[in-house]
Short mmCIF file of N, CA and C in Angstrom, two decimals:
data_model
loop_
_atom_site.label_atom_id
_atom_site.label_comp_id
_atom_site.label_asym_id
_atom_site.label_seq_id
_atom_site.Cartn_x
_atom_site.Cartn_y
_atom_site.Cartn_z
N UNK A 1 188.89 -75.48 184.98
CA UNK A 1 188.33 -76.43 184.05
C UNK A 1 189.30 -77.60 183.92
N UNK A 2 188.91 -78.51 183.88
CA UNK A 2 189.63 -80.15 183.74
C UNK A 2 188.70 -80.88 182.80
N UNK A 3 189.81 -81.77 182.15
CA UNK A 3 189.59 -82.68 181.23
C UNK A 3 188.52 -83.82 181.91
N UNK A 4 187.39 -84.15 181.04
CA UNK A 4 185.64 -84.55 181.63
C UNK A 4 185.02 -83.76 182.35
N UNK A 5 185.25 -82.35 182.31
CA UNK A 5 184.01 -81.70 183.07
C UNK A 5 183.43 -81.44 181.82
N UNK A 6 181.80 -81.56 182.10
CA UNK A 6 180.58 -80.71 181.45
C UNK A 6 180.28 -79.50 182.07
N UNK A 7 180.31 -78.41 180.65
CA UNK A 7 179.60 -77.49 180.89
C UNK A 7 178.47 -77.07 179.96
N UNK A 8 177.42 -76.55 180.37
CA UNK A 8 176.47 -76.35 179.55
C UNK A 8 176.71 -74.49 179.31
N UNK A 9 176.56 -74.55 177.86
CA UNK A 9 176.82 -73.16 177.05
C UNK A 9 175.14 -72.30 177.21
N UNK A 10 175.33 -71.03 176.85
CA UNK A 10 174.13 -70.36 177.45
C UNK A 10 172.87 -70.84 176.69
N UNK A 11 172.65 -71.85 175.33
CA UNK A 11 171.97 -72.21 174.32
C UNK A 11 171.15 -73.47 174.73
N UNK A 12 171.80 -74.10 176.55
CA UNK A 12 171.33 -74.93 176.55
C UNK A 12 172.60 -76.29 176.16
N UNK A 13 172.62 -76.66 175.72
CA UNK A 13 173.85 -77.82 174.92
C UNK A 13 174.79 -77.51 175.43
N UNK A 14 175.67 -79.08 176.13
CA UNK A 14 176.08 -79.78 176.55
C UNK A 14 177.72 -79.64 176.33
N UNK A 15 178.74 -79.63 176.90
CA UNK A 15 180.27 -79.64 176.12
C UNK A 15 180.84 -80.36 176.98
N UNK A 16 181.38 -81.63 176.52
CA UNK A 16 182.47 -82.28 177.53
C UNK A 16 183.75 -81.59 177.36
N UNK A 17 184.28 -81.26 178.20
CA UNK A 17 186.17 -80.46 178.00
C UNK A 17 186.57 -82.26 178.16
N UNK A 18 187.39 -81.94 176.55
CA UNK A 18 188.50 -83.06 176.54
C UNK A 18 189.93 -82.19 175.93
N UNK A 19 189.82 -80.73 176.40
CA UNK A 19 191.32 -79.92 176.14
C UNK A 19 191.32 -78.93 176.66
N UNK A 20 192.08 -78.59 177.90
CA UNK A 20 191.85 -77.65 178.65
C UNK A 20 191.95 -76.12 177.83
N UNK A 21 192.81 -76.88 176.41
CA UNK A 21 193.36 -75.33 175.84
C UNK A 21 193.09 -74.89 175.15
N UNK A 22 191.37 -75.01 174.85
CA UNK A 22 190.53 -74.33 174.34
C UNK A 22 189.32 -73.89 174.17
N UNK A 23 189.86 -72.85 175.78
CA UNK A 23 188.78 -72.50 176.31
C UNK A 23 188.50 -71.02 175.61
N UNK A 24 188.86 -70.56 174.94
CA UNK A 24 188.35 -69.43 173.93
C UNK A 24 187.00 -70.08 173.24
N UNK A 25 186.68 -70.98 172.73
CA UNK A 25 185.78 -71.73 171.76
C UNK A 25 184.53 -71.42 172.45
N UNK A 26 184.59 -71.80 173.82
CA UNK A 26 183.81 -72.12 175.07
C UNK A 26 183.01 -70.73 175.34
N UNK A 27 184.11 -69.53 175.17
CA UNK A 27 183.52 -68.27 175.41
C UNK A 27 182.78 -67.94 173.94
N UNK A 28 183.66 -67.81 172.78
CA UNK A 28 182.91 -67.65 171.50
C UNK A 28 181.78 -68.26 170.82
N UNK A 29 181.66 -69.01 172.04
CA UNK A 29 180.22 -69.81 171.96
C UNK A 29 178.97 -69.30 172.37
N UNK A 30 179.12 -68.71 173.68
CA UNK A 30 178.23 -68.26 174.15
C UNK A 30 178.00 -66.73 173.50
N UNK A 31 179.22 -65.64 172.84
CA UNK A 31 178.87 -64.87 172.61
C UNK A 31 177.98 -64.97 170.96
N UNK A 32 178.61 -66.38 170.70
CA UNK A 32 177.61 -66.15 169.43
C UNK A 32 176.01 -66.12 169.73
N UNK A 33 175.73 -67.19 170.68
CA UNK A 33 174.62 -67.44 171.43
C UNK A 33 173.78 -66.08 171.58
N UNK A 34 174.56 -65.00 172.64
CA UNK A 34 174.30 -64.03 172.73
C UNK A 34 173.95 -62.88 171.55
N UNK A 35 174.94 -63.24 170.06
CA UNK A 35 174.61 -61.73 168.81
C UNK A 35 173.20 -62.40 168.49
N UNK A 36 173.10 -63.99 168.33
CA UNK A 36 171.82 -64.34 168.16
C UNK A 36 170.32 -63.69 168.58
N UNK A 37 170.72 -63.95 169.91
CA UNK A 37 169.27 -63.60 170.78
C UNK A 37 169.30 -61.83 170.15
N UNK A 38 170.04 -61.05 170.01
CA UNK A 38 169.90 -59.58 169.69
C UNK A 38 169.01 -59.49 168.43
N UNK A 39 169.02 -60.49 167.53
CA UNK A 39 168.53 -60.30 166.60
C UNK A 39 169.07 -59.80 165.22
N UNK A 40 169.96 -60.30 165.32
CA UNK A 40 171.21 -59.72 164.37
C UNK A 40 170.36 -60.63 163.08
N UNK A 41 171.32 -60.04 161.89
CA UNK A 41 170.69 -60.97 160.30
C UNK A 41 172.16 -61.45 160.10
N UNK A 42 173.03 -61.28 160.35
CA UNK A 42 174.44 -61.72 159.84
C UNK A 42 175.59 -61.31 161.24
N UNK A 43 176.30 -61.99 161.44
CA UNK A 43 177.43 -62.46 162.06
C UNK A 43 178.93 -63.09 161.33
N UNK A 44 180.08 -61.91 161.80
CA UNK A 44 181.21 -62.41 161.00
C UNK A 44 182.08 -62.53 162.80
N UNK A 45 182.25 -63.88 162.86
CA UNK A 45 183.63 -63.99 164.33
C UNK A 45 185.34 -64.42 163.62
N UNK A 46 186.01 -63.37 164.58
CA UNK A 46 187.22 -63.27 164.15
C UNK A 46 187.86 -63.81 165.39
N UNK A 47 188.76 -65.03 165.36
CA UNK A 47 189.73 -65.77 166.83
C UNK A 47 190.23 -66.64 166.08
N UNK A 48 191.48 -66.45 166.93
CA UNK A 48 192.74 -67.43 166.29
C UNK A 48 192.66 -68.53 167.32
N UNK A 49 191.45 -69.23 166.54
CA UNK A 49 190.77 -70.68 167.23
C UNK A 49 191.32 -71.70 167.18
N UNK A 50 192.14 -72.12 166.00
CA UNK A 50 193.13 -73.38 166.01
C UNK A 50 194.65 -73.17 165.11
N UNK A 51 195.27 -74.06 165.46
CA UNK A 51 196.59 -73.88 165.12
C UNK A 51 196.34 -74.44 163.55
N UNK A 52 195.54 -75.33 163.32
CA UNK A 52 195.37 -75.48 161.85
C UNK A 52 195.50 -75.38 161.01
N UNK A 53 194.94 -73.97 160.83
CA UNK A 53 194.85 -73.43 159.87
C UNK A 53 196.29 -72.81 159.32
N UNK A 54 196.97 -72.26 160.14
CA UNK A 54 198.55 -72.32 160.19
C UNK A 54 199.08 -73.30 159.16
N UNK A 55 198.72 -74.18 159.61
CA UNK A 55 199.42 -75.41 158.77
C UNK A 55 198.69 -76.05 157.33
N UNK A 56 197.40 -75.82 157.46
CA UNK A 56 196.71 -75.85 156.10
C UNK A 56 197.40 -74.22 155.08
N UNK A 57 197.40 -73.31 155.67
CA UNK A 57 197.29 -72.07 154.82
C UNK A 57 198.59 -71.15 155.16
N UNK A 58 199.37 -71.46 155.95
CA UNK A 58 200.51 -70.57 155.60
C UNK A 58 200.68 -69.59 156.62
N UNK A 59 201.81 -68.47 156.63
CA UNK A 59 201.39 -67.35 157.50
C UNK A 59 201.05 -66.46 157.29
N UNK A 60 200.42 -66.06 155.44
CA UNK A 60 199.54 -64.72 155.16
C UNK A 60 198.07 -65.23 154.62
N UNK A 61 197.56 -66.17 155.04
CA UNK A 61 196.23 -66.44 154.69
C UNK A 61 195.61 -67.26 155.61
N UNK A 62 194.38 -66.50 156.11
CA UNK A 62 193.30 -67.30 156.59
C UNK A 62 192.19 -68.36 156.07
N UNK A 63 191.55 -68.73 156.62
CA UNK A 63 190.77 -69.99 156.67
C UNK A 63 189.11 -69.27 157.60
N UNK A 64 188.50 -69.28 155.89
CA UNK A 64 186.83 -68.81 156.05
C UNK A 64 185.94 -69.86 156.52
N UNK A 65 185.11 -70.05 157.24
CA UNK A 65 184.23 -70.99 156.98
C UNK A 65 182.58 -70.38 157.30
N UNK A 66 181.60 -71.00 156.50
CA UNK A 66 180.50 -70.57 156.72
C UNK A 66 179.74 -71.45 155.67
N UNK A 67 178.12 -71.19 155.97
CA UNK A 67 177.22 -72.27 155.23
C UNK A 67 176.42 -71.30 154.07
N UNK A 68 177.05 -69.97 154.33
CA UNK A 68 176.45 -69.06 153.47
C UNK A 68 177.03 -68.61 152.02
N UNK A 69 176.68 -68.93 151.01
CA UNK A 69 177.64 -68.68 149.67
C UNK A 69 177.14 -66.97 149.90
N UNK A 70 176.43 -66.20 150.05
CA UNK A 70 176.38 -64.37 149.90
C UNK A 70 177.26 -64.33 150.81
N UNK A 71 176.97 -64.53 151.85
CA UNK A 71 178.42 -64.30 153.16
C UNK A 71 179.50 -64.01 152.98
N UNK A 72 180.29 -65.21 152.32
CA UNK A 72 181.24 -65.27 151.76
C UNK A 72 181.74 -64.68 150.92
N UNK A 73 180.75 -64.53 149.85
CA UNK A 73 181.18 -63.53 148.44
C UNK A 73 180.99 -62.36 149.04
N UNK A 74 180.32 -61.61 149.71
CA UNK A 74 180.50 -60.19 150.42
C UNK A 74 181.81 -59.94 150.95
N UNK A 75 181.89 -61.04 151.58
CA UNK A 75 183.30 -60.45 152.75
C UNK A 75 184.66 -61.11 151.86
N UNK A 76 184.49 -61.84 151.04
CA UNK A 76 185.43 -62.03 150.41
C UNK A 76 185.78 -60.87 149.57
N UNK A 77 185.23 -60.41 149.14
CA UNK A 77 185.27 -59.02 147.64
C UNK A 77 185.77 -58.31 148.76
N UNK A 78 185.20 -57.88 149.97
CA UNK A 78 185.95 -56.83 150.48
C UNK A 78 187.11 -57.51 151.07
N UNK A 79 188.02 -58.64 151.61
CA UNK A 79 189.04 -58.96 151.26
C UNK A 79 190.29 -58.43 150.16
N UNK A 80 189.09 -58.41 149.05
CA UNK A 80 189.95 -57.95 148.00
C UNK A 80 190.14 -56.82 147.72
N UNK A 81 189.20 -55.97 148.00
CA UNK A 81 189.63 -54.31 148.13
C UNK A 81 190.88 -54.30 149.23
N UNK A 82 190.40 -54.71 150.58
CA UNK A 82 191.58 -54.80 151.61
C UNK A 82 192.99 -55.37 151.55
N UNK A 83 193.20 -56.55 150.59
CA UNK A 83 194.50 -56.66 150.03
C UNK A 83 194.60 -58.02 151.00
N UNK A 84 193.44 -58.26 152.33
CA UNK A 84 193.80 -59.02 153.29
C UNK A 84 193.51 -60.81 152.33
N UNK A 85 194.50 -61.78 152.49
CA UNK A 85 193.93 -62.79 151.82
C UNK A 85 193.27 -63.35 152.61
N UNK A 86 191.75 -64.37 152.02
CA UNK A 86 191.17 -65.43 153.08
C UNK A 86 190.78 -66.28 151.81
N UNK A 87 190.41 -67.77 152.34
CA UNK A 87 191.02 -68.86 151.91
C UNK A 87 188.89 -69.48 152.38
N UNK A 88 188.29 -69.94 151.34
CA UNK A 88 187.07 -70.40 152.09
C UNK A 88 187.46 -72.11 152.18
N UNK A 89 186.99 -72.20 153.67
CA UNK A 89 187.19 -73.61 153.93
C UNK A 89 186.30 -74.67 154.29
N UNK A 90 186.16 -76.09 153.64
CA UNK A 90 184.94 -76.74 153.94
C UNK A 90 184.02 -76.28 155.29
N UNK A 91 182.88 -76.50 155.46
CA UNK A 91 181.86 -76.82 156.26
C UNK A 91 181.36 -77.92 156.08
N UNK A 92 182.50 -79.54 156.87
CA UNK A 92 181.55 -81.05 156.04
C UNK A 92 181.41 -81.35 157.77
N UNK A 93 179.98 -81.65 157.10
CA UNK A 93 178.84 -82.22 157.93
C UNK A 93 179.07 -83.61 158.12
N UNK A 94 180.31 -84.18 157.62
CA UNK A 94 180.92 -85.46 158.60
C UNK A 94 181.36 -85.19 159.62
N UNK A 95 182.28 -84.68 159.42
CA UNK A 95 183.62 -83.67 160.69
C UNK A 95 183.24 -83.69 161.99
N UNK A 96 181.78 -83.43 162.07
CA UNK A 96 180.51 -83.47 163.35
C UNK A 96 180.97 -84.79 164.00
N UNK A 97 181.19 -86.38 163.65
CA UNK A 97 181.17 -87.10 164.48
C UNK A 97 182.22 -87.10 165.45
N UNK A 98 183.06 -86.38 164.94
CA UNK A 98 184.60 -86.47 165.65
C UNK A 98 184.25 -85.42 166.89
N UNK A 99 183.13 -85.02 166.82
CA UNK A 99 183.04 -83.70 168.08
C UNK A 99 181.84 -84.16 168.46
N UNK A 100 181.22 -85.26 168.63
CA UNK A 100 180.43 -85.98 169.22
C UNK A 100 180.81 -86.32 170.77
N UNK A 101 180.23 -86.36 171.59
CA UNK A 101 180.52 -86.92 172.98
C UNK A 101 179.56 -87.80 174.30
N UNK A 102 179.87 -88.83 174.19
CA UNK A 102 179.20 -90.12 174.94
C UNK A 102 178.40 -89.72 176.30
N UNK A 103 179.05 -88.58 176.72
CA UNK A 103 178.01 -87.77 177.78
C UNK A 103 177.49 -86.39 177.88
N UNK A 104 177.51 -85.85 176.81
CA UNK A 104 177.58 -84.37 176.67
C UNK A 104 176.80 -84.37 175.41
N UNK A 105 176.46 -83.47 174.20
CA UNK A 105 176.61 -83.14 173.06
C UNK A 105 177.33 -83.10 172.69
N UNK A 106 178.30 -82.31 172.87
CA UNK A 106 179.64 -82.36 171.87
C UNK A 106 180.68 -82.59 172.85
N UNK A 107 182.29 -82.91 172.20
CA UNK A 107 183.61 -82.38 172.92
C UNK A 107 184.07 -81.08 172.49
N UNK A 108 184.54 -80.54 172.94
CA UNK A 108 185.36 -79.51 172.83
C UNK A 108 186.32 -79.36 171.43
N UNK A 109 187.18 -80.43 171.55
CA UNK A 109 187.53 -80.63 170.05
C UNK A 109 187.65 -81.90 170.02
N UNK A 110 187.86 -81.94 168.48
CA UNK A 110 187.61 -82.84 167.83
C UNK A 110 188.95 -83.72 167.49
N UNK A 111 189.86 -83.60 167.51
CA UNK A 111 191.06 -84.24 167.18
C UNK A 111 192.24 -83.85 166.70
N UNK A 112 193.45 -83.85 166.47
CA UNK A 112 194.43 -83.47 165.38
C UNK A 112 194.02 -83.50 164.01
N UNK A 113 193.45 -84.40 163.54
CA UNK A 113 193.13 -84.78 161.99
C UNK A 113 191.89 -83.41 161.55
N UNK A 114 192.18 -82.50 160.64
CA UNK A 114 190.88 -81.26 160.40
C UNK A 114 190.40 -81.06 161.52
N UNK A 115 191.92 -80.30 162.13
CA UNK A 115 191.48 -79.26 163.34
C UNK A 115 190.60 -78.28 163.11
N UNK A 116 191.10 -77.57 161.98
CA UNK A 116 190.04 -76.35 161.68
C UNK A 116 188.79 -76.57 161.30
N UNK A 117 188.45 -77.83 160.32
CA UNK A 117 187.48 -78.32 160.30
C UNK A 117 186.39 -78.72 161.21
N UNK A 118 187.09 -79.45 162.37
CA UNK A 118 186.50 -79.27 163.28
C UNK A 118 185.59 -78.49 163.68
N UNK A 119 186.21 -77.76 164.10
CA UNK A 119 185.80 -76.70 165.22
C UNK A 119 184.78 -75.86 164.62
N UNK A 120 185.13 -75.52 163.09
CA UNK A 120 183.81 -74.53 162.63
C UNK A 120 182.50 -75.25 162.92
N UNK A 121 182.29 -76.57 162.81
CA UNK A 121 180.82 -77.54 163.09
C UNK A 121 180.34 -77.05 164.54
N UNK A 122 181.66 -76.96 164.96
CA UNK A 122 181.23 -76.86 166.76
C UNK A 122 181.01 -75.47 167.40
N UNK A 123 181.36 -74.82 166.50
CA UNK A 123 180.93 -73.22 167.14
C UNK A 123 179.06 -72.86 166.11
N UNK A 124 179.25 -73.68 165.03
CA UNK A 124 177.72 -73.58 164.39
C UNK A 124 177.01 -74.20 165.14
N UNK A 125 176.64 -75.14 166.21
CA UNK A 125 176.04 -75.23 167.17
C UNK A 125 175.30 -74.28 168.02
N UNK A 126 176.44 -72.97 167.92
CA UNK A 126 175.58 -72.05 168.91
C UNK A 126 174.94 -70.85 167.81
N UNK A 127 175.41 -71.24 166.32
CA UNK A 127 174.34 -69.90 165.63
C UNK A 127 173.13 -69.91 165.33
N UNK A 128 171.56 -69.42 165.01
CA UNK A 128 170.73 -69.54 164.81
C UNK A 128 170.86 -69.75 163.39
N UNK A 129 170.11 -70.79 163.00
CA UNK A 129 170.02 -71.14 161.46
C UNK A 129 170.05 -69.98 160.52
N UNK A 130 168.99 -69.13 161.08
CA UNK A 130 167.67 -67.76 160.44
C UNK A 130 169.55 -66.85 160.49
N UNK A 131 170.96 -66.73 161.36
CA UNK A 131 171.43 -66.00 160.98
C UNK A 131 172.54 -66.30 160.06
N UNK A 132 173.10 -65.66 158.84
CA UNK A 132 173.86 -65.95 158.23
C UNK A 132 175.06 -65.54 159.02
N UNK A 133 176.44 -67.12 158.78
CA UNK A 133 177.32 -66.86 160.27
C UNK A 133 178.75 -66.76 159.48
N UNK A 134 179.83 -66.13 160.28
CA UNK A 134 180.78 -66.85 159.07
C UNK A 134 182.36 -66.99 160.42
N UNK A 135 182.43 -68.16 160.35
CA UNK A 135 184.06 -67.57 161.30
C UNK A 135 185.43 -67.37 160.44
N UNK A 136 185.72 -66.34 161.16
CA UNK A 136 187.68 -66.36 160.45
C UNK A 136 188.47 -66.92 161.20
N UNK A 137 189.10 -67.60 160.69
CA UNK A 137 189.95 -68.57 161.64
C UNK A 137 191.43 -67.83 161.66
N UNK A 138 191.77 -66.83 162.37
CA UNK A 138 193.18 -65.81 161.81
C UNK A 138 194.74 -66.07 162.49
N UNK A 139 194.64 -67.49 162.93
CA UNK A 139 195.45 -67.62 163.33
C UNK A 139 196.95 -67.35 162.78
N UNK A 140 196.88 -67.64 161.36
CA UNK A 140 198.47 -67.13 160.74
C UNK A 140 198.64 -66.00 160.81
N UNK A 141 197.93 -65.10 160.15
CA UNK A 141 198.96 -63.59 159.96
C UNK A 141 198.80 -62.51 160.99
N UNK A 142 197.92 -62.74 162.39
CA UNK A 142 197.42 -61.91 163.71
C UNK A 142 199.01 -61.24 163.83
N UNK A 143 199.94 -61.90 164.39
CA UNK A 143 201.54 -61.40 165.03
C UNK A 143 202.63 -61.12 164.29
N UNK A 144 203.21 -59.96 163.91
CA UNK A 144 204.14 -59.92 163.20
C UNK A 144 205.60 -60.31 164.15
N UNK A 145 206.14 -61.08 164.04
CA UNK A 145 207.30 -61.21 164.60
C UNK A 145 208.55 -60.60 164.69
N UNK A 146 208.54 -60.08 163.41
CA UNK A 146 210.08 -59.21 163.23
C UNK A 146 209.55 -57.47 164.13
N UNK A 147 208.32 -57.34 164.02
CA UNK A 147 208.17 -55.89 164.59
C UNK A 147 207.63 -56.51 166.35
N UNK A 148 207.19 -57.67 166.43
CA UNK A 148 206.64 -58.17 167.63
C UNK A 148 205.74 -57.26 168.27
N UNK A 149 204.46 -57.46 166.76
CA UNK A 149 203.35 -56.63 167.17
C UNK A 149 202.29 -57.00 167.03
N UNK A 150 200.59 -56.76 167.10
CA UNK A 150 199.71 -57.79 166.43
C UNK A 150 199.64 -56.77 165.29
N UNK A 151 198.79 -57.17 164.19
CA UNK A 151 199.00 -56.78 162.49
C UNK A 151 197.86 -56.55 162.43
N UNK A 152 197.11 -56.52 163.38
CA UNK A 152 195.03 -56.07 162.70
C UNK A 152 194.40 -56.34 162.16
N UNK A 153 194.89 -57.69 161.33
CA UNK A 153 194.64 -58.65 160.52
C UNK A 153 193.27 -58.65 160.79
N UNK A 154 192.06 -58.52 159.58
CA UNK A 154 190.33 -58.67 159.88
C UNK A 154 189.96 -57.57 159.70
N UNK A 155 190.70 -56.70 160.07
CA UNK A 155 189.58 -55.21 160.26
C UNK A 155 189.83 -54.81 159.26
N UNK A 156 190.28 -54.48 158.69
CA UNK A 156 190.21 -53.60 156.84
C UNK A 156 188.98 -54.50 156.09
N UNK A 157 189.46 -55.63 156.45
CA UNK A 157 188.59 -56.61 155.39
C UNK A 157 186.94 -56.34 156.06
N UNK A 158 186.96 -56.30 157.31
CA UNK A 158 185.21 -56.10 158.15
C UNK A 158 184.72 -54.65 157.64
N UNK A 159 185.72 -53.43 157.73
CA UNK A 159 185.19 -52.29 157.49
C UNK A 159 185.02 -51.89 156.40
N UNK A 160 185.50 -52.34 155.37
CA UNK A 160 185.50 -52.43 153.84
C UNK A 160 183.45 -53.27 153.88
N UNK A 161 183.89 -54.66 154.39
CA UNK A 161 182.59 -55.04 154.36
C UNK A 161 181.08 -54.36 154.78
N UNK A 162 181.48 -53.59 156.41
CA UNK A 162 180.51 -52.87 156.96
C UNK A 162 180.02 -51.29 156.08
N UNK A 163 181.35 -50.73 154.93
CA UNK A 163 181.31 -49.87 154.87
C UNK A 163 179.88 -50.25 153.37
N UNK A 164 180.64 -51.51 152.55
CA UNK A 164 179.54 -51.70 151.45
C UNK A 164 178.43 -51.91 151.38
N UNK A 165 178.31 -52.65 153.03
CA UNK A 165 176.90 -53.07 153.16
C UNK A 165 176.08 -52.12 153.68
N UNK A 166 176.82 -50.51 154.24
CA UNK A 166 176.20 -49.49 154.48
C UNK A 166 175.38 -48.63 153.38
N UNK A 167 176.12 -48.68 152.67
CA UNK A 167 175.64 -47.99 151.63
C UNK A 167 174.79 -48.39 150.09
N UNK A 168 174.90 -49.75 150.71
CA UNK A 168 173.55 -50.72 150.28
C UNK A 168 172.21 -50.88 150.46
N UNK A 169 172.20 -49.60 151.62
CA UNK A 169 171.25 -49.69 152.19
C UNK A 169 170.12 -48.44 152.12
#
């Protein structure tokens, strides 16, 4: 992949690469594409998608984003049983022009300025409206350094979530 190639994502729509180094987005695109077509009612994606959020939130808190206020308050409460912190972060429907692209639909990213911002607009591209979506952006607290290990960061907080919404049912 090189900087001005188009590729088209499995949804159809358009991506100019203007950063070779973020080609994770590219794949988490299509798999959202993909929980879609299954028929799912809700979708939570966990990737340490931008350095951003790092720098907005620290190295023990993530950066939520989603268009769903239940979403959020679900997986947030189980956050809080889990002890894991997350941080909900705009979804502005300006942010979109900066990931606009003159031959494509979108770029890839959007700029230095609301990296994280960014990018949540640009991965909602590939969710179906009808599903409620939410990404974690986990880039701070994934690696512990002093043990130089990953930390599992997400999953207490998902299974806490999967476990309430089981028995909701």
């Amino acid at each position: 992949m090189r900087p001005g190639d188009i590729v088209t994502s499995s949804n159809g729509k358009t991506i100019e690469v203007n950063n070779t180094d973020t080609e994770g987005r590219l794949t988490l695109a299509d798999a959202l594409v993909y929980a879609c077509n299954q028929g799912v009612e809700k979708i939570v994606d966990l990737a340490t998608l931008t350095g951003a959020c790092v720098v907005a939130l620290g190295p023990s808190i993530v950066g939520i984003f989603t268009p769903s206020d239940e979403l959020a308050k679900e997986v947030v409460e189980a956050s809080e049983v889990s002890g894991e912190k997350l941080w909900r972060m705009p979804l502005e429907d300006s942010y979109w022009e900066s990931i606009k692209s003159g031959v494509a639909d979108m770029v890839n990213t959007g700029g230095r300025q609301g990296g994280a911002i960014t990018a949540a607009p640009f991965l909602k591209q590939f969710v179906n409206e009808k599903v409620q979506w939410m990404h974690i952006d986990l880039s701070s607290p994934v690696w512990n350094k002093k043990k130089c290990s990953a930390t599992g960061f997400g999953v207490a907080t998902l299974v806490e979530w999967v476990l309430k919404n089981a028995s909701q049912k």
